[in-house]
mmCIF file of C-alpha atoms in Angstrom:
data_model
loop_
_atom_site.group_PDB
_atom_site.id
_atom_site.type_symbol
_atom_site.label_atom_id
_atom_site.label_comp_id
_atom_site.label_asym_id
_atom_site.label_seq_id
_atom_site.Cartn_x
_atom_site.Cartn_y
_atom_site.Cartn_z
ATOM 1 C CA MET A 805 -31.204 21.901 21.033
ATOM 2 C CA SER A 806 -32.314 19.867 17.995
ATOM 3 C CA LEU A 807 -33.550 16.255 18.037
ATOM 4 C CA GLN A 808 -33.529 13.580 15.498
ATOM 5 C CA LYS A 809 -35.012 10.094 15.292
ATOM 6 C CA ILE A 810 -32.391 7.355 15.779
ATOM 7 C CA GLU A 811 -32.332 4.244 13.430
ATOM 8 C CA ARG A 812 -30.336 1.111 12.816
ATOM 9 C CA GLY A 813 -28.526 0.628 9.528
ATOM 10 C CA THR A 814 -25.123 0.144 7.845
ATOM 11 C CA ALA A 815 -22.462 2.484 6.568
ATOM 12 C CA PRO A 816 -19.450 1.844 4.353
ATOM 13 C CA GLU A 817 -16.068 1.510 6.062
ATOM 14 C CA TRP A 818 -13.464 3.518 4.277
ATOM 15 C CA ALA A 819 -9.747 2.952 4.051
ATOM 16 C CA THR A 820 -8.084 6.361 3.484
ATOM 17 C CA ALA A 821 -4.836 6.810 1.618
ATOM 18 C CA TYR A 822 -3.011 9.777 -0.001
ATOM 19 C CA GLY A 823 -1.183 10.129 -3.249
ATOM 20 C CA SER A 824 -1.406 12.028 -6.571
ATOM 21 C CA ALA A 825 -2.702 11.654 -10.107
ATOM 22 C CA ALA A 826 -0.442 9.819 -12.541
ATOM 23 C CA PRO A 827 -0.634 7.881 -15.765
ATOM 24 C CA GLY A 828 -1.817 4.355 -15.272
ATOM 25 C CA VAL A 829 0.227 1.248 -16.233
ATOM 26 C CA ASN A 830 0.763 1.266 -19.995
ATOM 27 C CA GLY A 831 -1.081 4.652 -20.086
ATOM 28 C CA SER A 832 1.933 6.770 -21.086
ATOM 29 C CA GLU A 833 4.621 6.873 -23.754
ATOM 30 C CA THR A 834 8.074 8.646 -23.784
ATOM 31 C CA ILE A 835 9.097 10.108 -27.064
ATOM 32 C CA SER A 836 12.773 9.899 -28.037
ATOM 33 C CA VAL A 837 14.990 9.928 -31.085
ATOM 34 C CA PRO A 838 17.597 7.197 -31.761
ATOM 35 C CA GLN A 839 20.001 9.731 -33.032
ATOM 36 C CA PRO A 840 21.866 12.583 -31.248
ATOM 37 C CA GLY A 841 20.855 16.001 -32.165
ATOM 38 C CA GLN A 842 19.314 19.403 -30.998
ATOM 39 C CA VAL A 843 15.849 20.498 -30.021
ATOM 40 C CA SER A 844 15.242 23.309 -32.597
ATOM 41 C CA ARG A 845 11.746 24.176 -31.469
ATOM 42 C CA LEU A 846 9.644 23.168 -28.517
ATOM 43 C CA ALA A 847 5.910 23.382 -29.038
ATOM 44 C CA VAL A 848 4.505 22.023 -25.745
ATOM 45 C CA MET A 849 5.042 22.299 -22.016
ATOM 46 C CA PRO A 850 3.971 20.061 -18.978
ATOM 47 C CA GLY A 851 0.211 20.037 -18.716
ATOM 48 C CA SER A 852 -0.436 20.708 -22.401
ATOM 49 C CA THR A 853 -3.396 18.876 -23.909
ATOM 50 C CA VAL A 854 -2.517 17.521 -27.310
ATOM 51 C CA ARG A 855 -4.431 15.634 -30.012
ATOM 52 C CA ALA A 856 -3.124 12.761 -32.094
ATOM 53 C CA GLY A 857 -0.735 14.216 -34.802
ATOM 54 C CA GLN A 858 -0.083 17.510 -33.015
ATOM 55 C CA VAL A 859 3.470 18.824 -33.269
ATOM 56 C CA LEU A 860 5.420 18.351 -30.089
ATOM 57 C CA MET A 861 8.883 19.656 -31.248
ATOM 58 C CA VAL A 862 11.240 19.991 -34.152
ATOM 59 C CA PHE A 863 14.440 18.058 -33.888
ATOM 60 C CA THR A 864 17.655 18.637 -35.825
ATOM 61 C CA THR A 865 19.723 15.520 -36.293
ATOM 62 C CA ASP A 866 23.442 15.734 -35.420
ATOM 63 C CA PRO A 867 25.482 16.333 -38.621
ATOM 64 C CA SER A 868 27.637 13.276 -37.825
ATOM 65 C CA SER A 869 24.519 11.053 -38.167
ATOM 66 C CA VAL A 870 23.607 12.733 -41.357
ATOM 67 C CA SER A 871 27.137 12.314 -42.630
ATOM 68 C CA ALA A 872 27.090 8.577 -41.711
ATOM 69 C CA TYR A 873 23.823 8.161 -43.760
ATOM 70 C CA GLN A 874 25.451 9.956 -46.775
ATOM 71 C CA GLN A 875 28.483 7.705 -46.477
ATOM 72 C CA ALA A 876 26.248 4.630 -46.448
ATOM 73 C CA ILE A 877 24.634 5.880 -49.694
ATOM 74 C CA THR A 878 28.035 6.349 -51.290
ATOM 75 C CA SER A 879 29.104 2.888 -50.203
ATOM 76 C CA LEU A 880 25.966 1.350 -51.684
ATOM 77 C CA SER A 881 26.557 3.091 -55.006
ATOM 78 C CA ALA A 882 30.200 1.862 -55.104
ATOM 79 C CA ALA A 883 29.155 -1.680 -54.204
ATOM 80 C CA GLN A 884 26.528 -1.725 -56.990
ATOM 81 C CA LYS A 885 29.132 -0.534 -59.532
ATOM 82 C CA GLN A 886 31.601 -3.235 -58.357
ATOM 83 C CA ARG A 887 28.830 -5.892 -58.669
ATOM 84 C CA ALA A 888 28.054 -4.695 -62.208
ATOM 85 C CA THR A 889 31.781 -4.797 -63.122
ATOM 86 C CA THR A 890 32.251 -8.277 -61.618
ATOM 87 C CA ALA A 891 29.166 -9.635 -63.498
ATOM 88 C CA GLN A 892 30.556 -8.242 -66.708
ATOM 89 C CA LEU A 893 33.982 -9.826 -66.025
ATOM 90 C CA LEU A 894 32.278 -13.070 -65.337
ATOM 91 C CA THR A 895 30.774 -13.141 -68.828
ATOM 92 C CA GLN A 896 34.293 -12.707 -70.127
ATOM 93 C CA GLN A 897 35.536 -15.484 -67.870
ATOM 94 C CA LEU A 898 37.769 -12.862 -66.110
ATOM 95 C CA ALA A 899 36.102 -13.305 -62.798
ATOM 96 C CA THR A 900 34.723 -16.176 -60.829
ATOM 97 C CA ARG A 901 31.207 -17.067 -59.624
ATOM 98 C CA ASP A 902 32.520 -16.688 -56.015
ATOM 99 C CA GLN A 903 33.628 -13.158 -56.718
ATOM 100 C CA LEU A 904 30.179 -12.315 -58.002
ATOM 101 C CA VAL A 905 28.522 -13.808 -54.930
ATOM 102 C CA GLN A 906 30.823 -11.694 -52.663
ATOM 103 C CA ALA A 907 30.111 -8.549 -54.614
ATOM 104 C CA GLU A 908 26.364 -9.191 -54.200
ATOM 105 C CA LYS A 909 26.831 -9.725 -50.531
ATOM 106 C CA VAL A 910 28.507 -6.290 -50.140
ATOM 107 C CA VAL A 911 25.568 -4.669 -52.000
ATOM 108 C CA SER A 912 23.063 -6.464 -49.702
ATOM 109 C CA ASP A 913 24.997 -5.394 -46.580
ATOM 110 C CA ALA A 914 25.191 -1.840 -47.771
ATOM 111 C CA GLN A 915 21.428 -1.800 -48.469
ATOM 112 C CA ALA A 916 20.641 -3.210 -44.982
ATOM 113 C CA ALA A 917 22.862 -0.487 -43.388
ATOM 114 C CA ILE A 918 20.952 2.145 -45.222
ATOM 115 C CA THR A 919 17.591 0.699 -44.209
ATOM 116 C CA ALA A 920 18.645 0.637 -40.529
ATOM 117 C CA LEU A 921 19.891 4.217 -40.713
ATOM 118 C CA ARG A 922 16.794 5.394 -42.491
ATOM 119 C CA ARG A 923 14.535 3.774 -39.848
ATOM 120 C CA SER A 924 16.480 5.450 -37.036
ATOM 121 C CA GLY A 925 16.054 8.831 -38.803
ATOM 122 C CA ALA A 926 19.703 9.388 -39.553
ATOM 123 C CA GLY A 927 18.807 10.332 -43.102
ATOM 124 C CA GLN A 928 16.520 13.222 -41.949
ATOM 125 C CA PRO A 929 18.344 16.485 -41.168
ATOM 126 C CA THR A 930 15.274 17.791 -39.545
ATOM 127 C CA ARG A 931 12.434 15.772 -37.918
ATOM 128 C CA THR A 932 9.089 16.993 -36.791
ATOM 129 C CA LEU A 933 7.925 14.953 -33.704
ATOM 130 C CA THR A 934 4.212 14.587 -33.370
ATOM 131 C CA ALA A 935 1.920 13.098 -30.743
ATOM 132 C CA PRO A 936 1.100 9.455 -31.388
ATOM 133 C CA PHE A 937 -2.228 9.740 -29.581
ATOM 134 C CA GLY A 938 -4.376 12.343 -27.840
ATOM 135 C CA GLY A 939 -3.511 12.961 -24.187
ATOM 136 C CA VAL A 940 -1.732 15.187 -21.793
ATOM 137 C CA VAL A 941 2.043 16.081 -21.664
ATOM 138 C CA THR A 942 3.203 14.990 -18.276
ATOM 139 C CA THR A 943 6.938 15.572 -18.680
ATOM 140 C CA VAL A 944 9.177 17.692 -20.901
ATOM 141 C CA SER A 945 12.729 16.500 -20.277
ATOM 142 C CA VAL A 946 14.491 19.071 -22.511
ATOM 143 C CA ALA A 947 14.546 22.778 -23.219
ATOM 144 C CA GLN A 948 14.529 24.487 -26.597
ATOM 145 C CA GLY A 949 18.114 24.526 -27.910
ATOM 146 C CA ASP A 950 19.277 21.469 -25.800
ATOM 147 C CA ARG A 951 21.585 19.028 -27.432
ATOM 148 C CA THR A 952 20.705 15.362 -26.718
ATOM 149 C CA GLN A 953 22.168 12.016 -26.892
ATOM 150 C CA ALA A 954 20.762 9.142 -28.888
ATOM 151 C CA GLY A 955 17.657 7.667 -27.251
ATOM 152 C CA ALA A 956 17.425 10.451 -24.578
ATOM 153 C CA PRO A 957 13.889 11.001 -23.250
ATOM 154 C CA LEU A 958 12.368 14.157 -24.715
ATOM 155 C CA VAL A 959 8.520 14.255 -23.983
ATOM 156 C CA THR A 960 6.277 11.882 -22.002
ATOM 157 C CA LEU A 961 2.553 11.809 -22.907
ATOM 158 C CA ALA A 962 -0.364 10.246 -20.941
ATOM 159 C CA ARG A 963 -3.272 8.941 -22.803
ATOM 160 C CA THR A 964 -6.553 10.651 -22.538
ATOM 161 C CA GLY A 965 -8.495 8.772 -19.832
ATOM 162 C CA SER A 966 -5.493 6.951 -18.566
ATOM 163 C CA ILE A 967 -4.902 9.217 -15.538
ATOM 164 C CA VAL A 968 -5.425 7.343 -12.308
ATOM 165 C CA ALA A 969 -5.008 8.212 -8.634
ATOM 166 C CA THR A 970 -2.094 6.312 -7.225
ATOM 167 C CA VAL A 971 -2.309 6.349 -3.399
ATOM 168 C CA GLY A 972 -0.225 4.798 -0.726
ATOM 169 C CA LEU A 973 -2.258 2.301 1.550
ATOM 170 C CA ASP A 974 -1.295 1.112 4.948
ATOM 171 C CA PRO A 975 -0.105 -2.388 4.472
ATOM 172 C CA ALA A 976 -2.302 -3.643 7.358
ATOM 173 C CA LYS A 977 -5.390 -2.777 5.191
ATOM 174 C CA ALA A 978 -4.134 -3.857 1.871
ATOM 175 C CA GLY A 979 -5.457 -7.398 2.267
ATOM 176 C CA ARG A 980 -9.027 -5.967 2.379
ATOM 177 C CA VAL A 981 -8.673 -4.088 -0.892
ATOM 178 C CA GLN A 982 -9.481 -5.769 -4.187
ATOM 179 C CA VAL A 983 -9.819 -4.670 -7.779
ATOM 180 C CA GLY A 984 -13.344 -3.519 -8.475
ATOM 181 C CA GLN A 985 -14.097 -2.075 -5.080
ATOM 182 C CA SER A 986 -15.803 1.314 -5.111
ATOM 183 C CA ALA A 987 -13.838 4.428 -3.991
ATOM 184 C CA LYS A 988 -13.931 8.159 -4.002
ATOM 185 C CA VAL A 989 -11.184 10.644 -4.691
ATOM 186 C CA VAL A 990 -10.960 14.170 -3.311
ATOM 187 C CA ARG A 991 -8.495 16.953 -4.243
ATOM 188 C CA LEU A 992 -6.443 18.163 -1.290
ATOM 189 C CA ASN A 993 -7.032 21.668 -2.473
ATOM 190 C CA GLY A 994 -10.778 21.299 -2.291
ATOM 191 C CA GLY A 995 -13.727 20.198 -4.469
ATOM 192 C CA PRO A 996 -16.444 17.593 -4.502
ATOM 193 C CA PRO A 997 -15.683 13.859 -4.227
ATOM 194 C CA ILE A 998 -14.998 12.167 -7.599
ATOM 195 C CA PRO A 999 -16.406 8.609 -7.922
ATOM 196 C CA ALA A 1000 -13.793 5.981 -8.710
ATOM 197 C CA HIS A 1001 -13.000 2.303 -8.269
ATOM 198 C CA VAL A 1002 -9.901 0.144 -7.628
ATOM 199 C CA VAL A 1003 -8.114 -0.995 -10.741
ATOM 200 C CA ARG A 1004 -4.825 -2.171 -9.401
ATOM 201 C CA VAL A 1005 -3.340 -3.214 -6.107
ATOM 202 C CA ASP A 1006 0.470 -3.678 -5.796
ATOM 203 C CA GLY A 1007 1.716 -6.874 -4.267
ATOM 204 C CA VAL A 1008 4.965 -5.283 -2.758
ATOM 205 C CA LEU A 1009 5.766 -2.283 -0.683
ATOM 206 C CA ASN A 1010 6.746 0.958 -2.290
ATOM 207 C CA PRO A 1011 10.492 1.235 -1.409
ATOM 208 C CA LYS A 1012 10.244 4.941 -0.794
ATOM 209 C CA THR A 1013 7.000 5.137 1.081
ATOM 210 C CA HIS A 1014 6.786 1.631 2.654
ATOM 211 C CA MET A 1015 3.163 1.704 1.608
ATOM 212 C CA ILE A 1016 1.176 -0.424 -0.917
ATOM 213 C CA ASN A 1017 0.439 1.417 -4.081
ATOM 214 C CA VAL A 1018 -3.208 1.280 -5.189
ATOM 215 C CA ASP A 1019 -4.602 2.673 -8.508
ATOM 216 C CA LEU A 1020 -7.984 4.257 -8.481
ATOM 217 C CA SER A 1021 -9.724 4.854 -11.846
ATOM 218 C CA LEU A 1022 -10.823 8.435 -12.651
ATOM 219 C CA PRO A 1023 -13.243 9.876 -15.293
ATOM 220 C CA ALA A 1024 -11.324 11.376 -18.215
ATOM 221 C CA GLY A 1025 -10.257 14.929 -17.529
ATOM 222 C CA ALA A 1026 -11.309 14.848 -13.923
ATOM 223 C CA VAL A 1027 -7.979 15.751 -12.511
ATOM 224 C CA LEU A 1028 -4.558 16.923 -13.803
ATOM 225 C CA PRO A 1029 -1.305 14.843 -13.596
ATOM 226 C CA ASN A 1030 0.542 15.257 -10.345
ATOM 227 C CA GLU A 1031 -2.386 16.761 -8.453
ATOM 228 C CA ALA A 1032 -2.310 15.835 -4.747
ATOM 229 C CA LEU A 1033 -5.291 13.660 -3.902
ATOM 230 C CA ARG A 1034 -6.882 11.604 -1.086
ATOM 231 C CA GLY A 1035 -8.476 8.279 -1.934
ATOM 232 C CA ASP A 1036 -11.261 6.651 0.168
ATOM 233 C CA ILE A 1037 -11.750 2.970 -0.611
ATOM 234 C CA ALA A 1038 -14.893 1.101 0.591
ATOM 235 C CA ILE A 1039 -13.443 -1.957 2.221
ATOM 236 C CA GLY A 1040 -16.648 -3.156 3.948
ATOM 237 C CA GLU A 1041 -19.829 -2.232 5.760
ATOM 238 C CA VAL A 1042 -20.384 -1.700 9.383
ATOM 239 C CA ALA A 1043 -23.818 -2.236 11.097
ATOM 240 C CA GLY A 1044 -25.240 -0.551 14.121
ATOM 241 C CA TRP A 1045 -27.005 2.583 15.200
ATOM 242 C CA ILE A 1046 -26.576 5.447 12.611
ATOM 243 C CA VAL A 1047 -26.221 8.780 14.297
ATOM 244 C CA PRO A 1048 -25.024 12.232 13.124
ATOM 245 C CA HIS A 1049 -21.344 12.806 13.739
ATOM 246 C CA ARG A 1050 -22.026 15.981 15.714
ATOM 247 C CA ALA A 1051 -24.307 14.132 18.161
ATOM 248 C CA VAL A 1052 -21.406 11.897 19.372
ATOM 249 C CA VAL A 1053 -19.642 13.426 22.501
ATOM 250 C CA THR A 1054 -16.088 12.458 23.011
ATOM 251 C CA ALA A 1055 -14.859 15.110 25.433
ATOM 252 C CA ASN A 1056 -14.799 15.054 29.231
ATOM 253 C CA GLY A 1057 -15.424 11.366 29.749
ATOM 254 C CA PRO A 1058 -16.323 8.194 27.750
ATOM 255 C CA THR A 1059 -17.787 8.391 24.274
ATOM 256 C CA SER A 1060 -21.510 8.860 24.584
ATOM 257 C CA ILE A 1061 -24.742 10.282 23.147
ATOM 258 C CA PHE A 1062 -27.665 11.933 24.709
ATOM 259 C CA GLN A 1063 -31.359 10.925 24.249
ATOM 260 C CA LEU A 1064 -34.339 12.880 25.447
ATOM 261 C CA VAL A 1065 -36.324 10.999 28.129
ATOM 262 C CA ALA A 1066 -39.211 12.688 29.946
ATOM 263 C CA GLY A 1067 -37.929 16.154 28.950
ATOM 264 C CA LYS A 1068 -34.404 15.556 30.272
ATOM 265 C CA ALA A 1069 -31.060 14.692 28.664
ATOM 266 C CA HIS A 1070 -30.266 10.988 29.275
ATOM 267 C CA LEU A 1071 -26.500 10.047 28.746
ATOM 268 C CA ILE A 1072 -25.749 6.716 27.159
ATOM 269 C CA LYS A 1073 -22.222 5.411 26.923
ATOM 270 C CA ILE A 1074 -21.497 3.947 23.465
ATOM 271 C CA GLU A 1075 -18.845 2.321 21.433
ATOM 272 C CA LEU A 1076 -17.856 4.183 18.319
ATOM 273 C CA LEU A 1077 -17.688 1.533 15.478
ATOM 274 C CA LEU A 1078 -17.175 3.838 12.577
ATOM 275 C CA ALA A 1079 -16.548 7.593 12.484
ATOM 276 C CA GLY A 1080 -17.482 9.518 9.274
ATOM 277 C CA GLU A 1081 -17.614 13.021 8.069
ATOM 278 C CA GLN A 1082 -21.434 13.271 8.433
ATOM 279 C CA LEU A 1083 -22.627 9.951 10.066
ATOM 280 C CA ASP A 1084 -21.166 7.672 12.684
ATOM 281 C CA VAL A 1085 -21.982 4.073 13.433
ATOM 282 C CA VAL A 1086 -22.248 3.211 17.195
ATOM 283 C CA LYS A 1087 -23.396 0.461 19.523
ATOM 284 C CA GLY A 1088 -24.688 0.600 22.971
ATOM 285 C CA PRO A 1089 -27.903 0.467 25.125
ATOM 286 C CA ILE A 1090 -29.773 2.828 22.824
ATOM 287 C CA LEU A 1091 -33.332 3.547 23.893
ATOM 288 C CA LEU A 1092 -35.962 2.775 21.165
ATOM 289 C CA ASN A 1093 -38.490 5.523 20.297
ATOM 290 C CA ARG A 1094 -36.501 8.168 22.236
ATOM 291 C CA PRO A 1095 -35.162 11.097 20.143
ATOM 292 C CA LEU A 1096 -31.423 11.777 19.920
ATOM 293 C CA ILE A 1097 -29.970 15.127 20.890
ATOM 294 C CA VAL A 1098 -27.997 16.391 17.958
ATOM 295 C CA ASP A 1099 -27.066 20.059 17.916
ATOM 296 C CA GLY A 1100 -26.162 21.100 21.380
ATOM 297 C CA ALA A 1101 -25.126 17.631 22.592
ATOM 298 C CA TYR A 1102 -21.829 19.031 23.797
ATOM 299 C CA GLN A 1103 -23.675 21.690 26.002
ATOM 300 C CA VAL A 1104 -26.018 19.421 27.948
ATOM 301 C CA GLN A 1105 -25.368 17.223 31.071
ATOM 302 C CA ASP A 1106 -27.000 14.015 32.156
ATOM 303 C CA GLY A 1107 -30.390 14.738 33.771
ATOM 304 C CA GLN A 1108 -30.547 18.341 32.606
ATOM 305 C CA ALA A 1109 -33.906 19.643 31.460
ATOM 306 C CA VAL A 1110 -33.935 20.235 27.685
ATOM 307 C CA ARG A 1111 -35.966 22.575 25.530
ATOM 308 C CA SER A 1112 -35.807 21.202 22.089
ATOM 309 C CA ILE A 1113 -36.720 21.658 18.443
ATOM 310 C CA ALA A 1114 -37.630 18.278 16.893
ATOM 311 C CA ARG A 1115 -36.219 17.531 13.390
#
């Protein structure tokens, strides 16, 4: 048997929720092209870490879009020639001022059309798409060789440091969670706790999980997107007697602990206020200055003589 001194104190009360790592609000961007075309070369895959300016893919614009741009160039050239002819005829009083104004409008419209097509990339037969910022590729929506429609999502990037743990919290506890509260995140496949804090609390239920989504901040590079996580949020503190978790006996009767009194185990019924992985908070008629039986508590009985090792 091992003994330990018992003390009063406080311990944080944790609200536990489960979820996964995901880009935070405004922390991601989806790359697309406003023209139909084909993915000629794909340079990244989901999970790839990229730097700003790094090549994501090479995109070949659909020939019809390129043809439309060339037609717009031809239309502008014809409109400019017509304007020049109308201006010359006006000097010979063979055309009117209104005709010149109309010719200039046709030129202006043709120039605007070309500008719009150029901005949308229609004038580029081949485009090299690069990362607008450093981050992680979370989604690749296409495969090399795929033909896509205008505006179709191609690649989604999450900014470096924008990954959060999005966990689903029981609505009954959501009212006790506020932005700024401390938290910790644990990978479900193992590893040490990662310090975090609450950065966002949804005000409505997630329609799929019927939970309240809560975002927990994470250090940059701490986890990968889509990793399964558990989040523990400190929603308050509980005061009472602080005892090791393994000293609390819950089998074969009411919850209890054992203290050593005159060389014998003395059973004390308690109320478990807070259960933790290492320490519990309890209340009850605890005896001051009497050691607590820790290891071996499940093997003793009330009134049994105990040979112990003090800790």
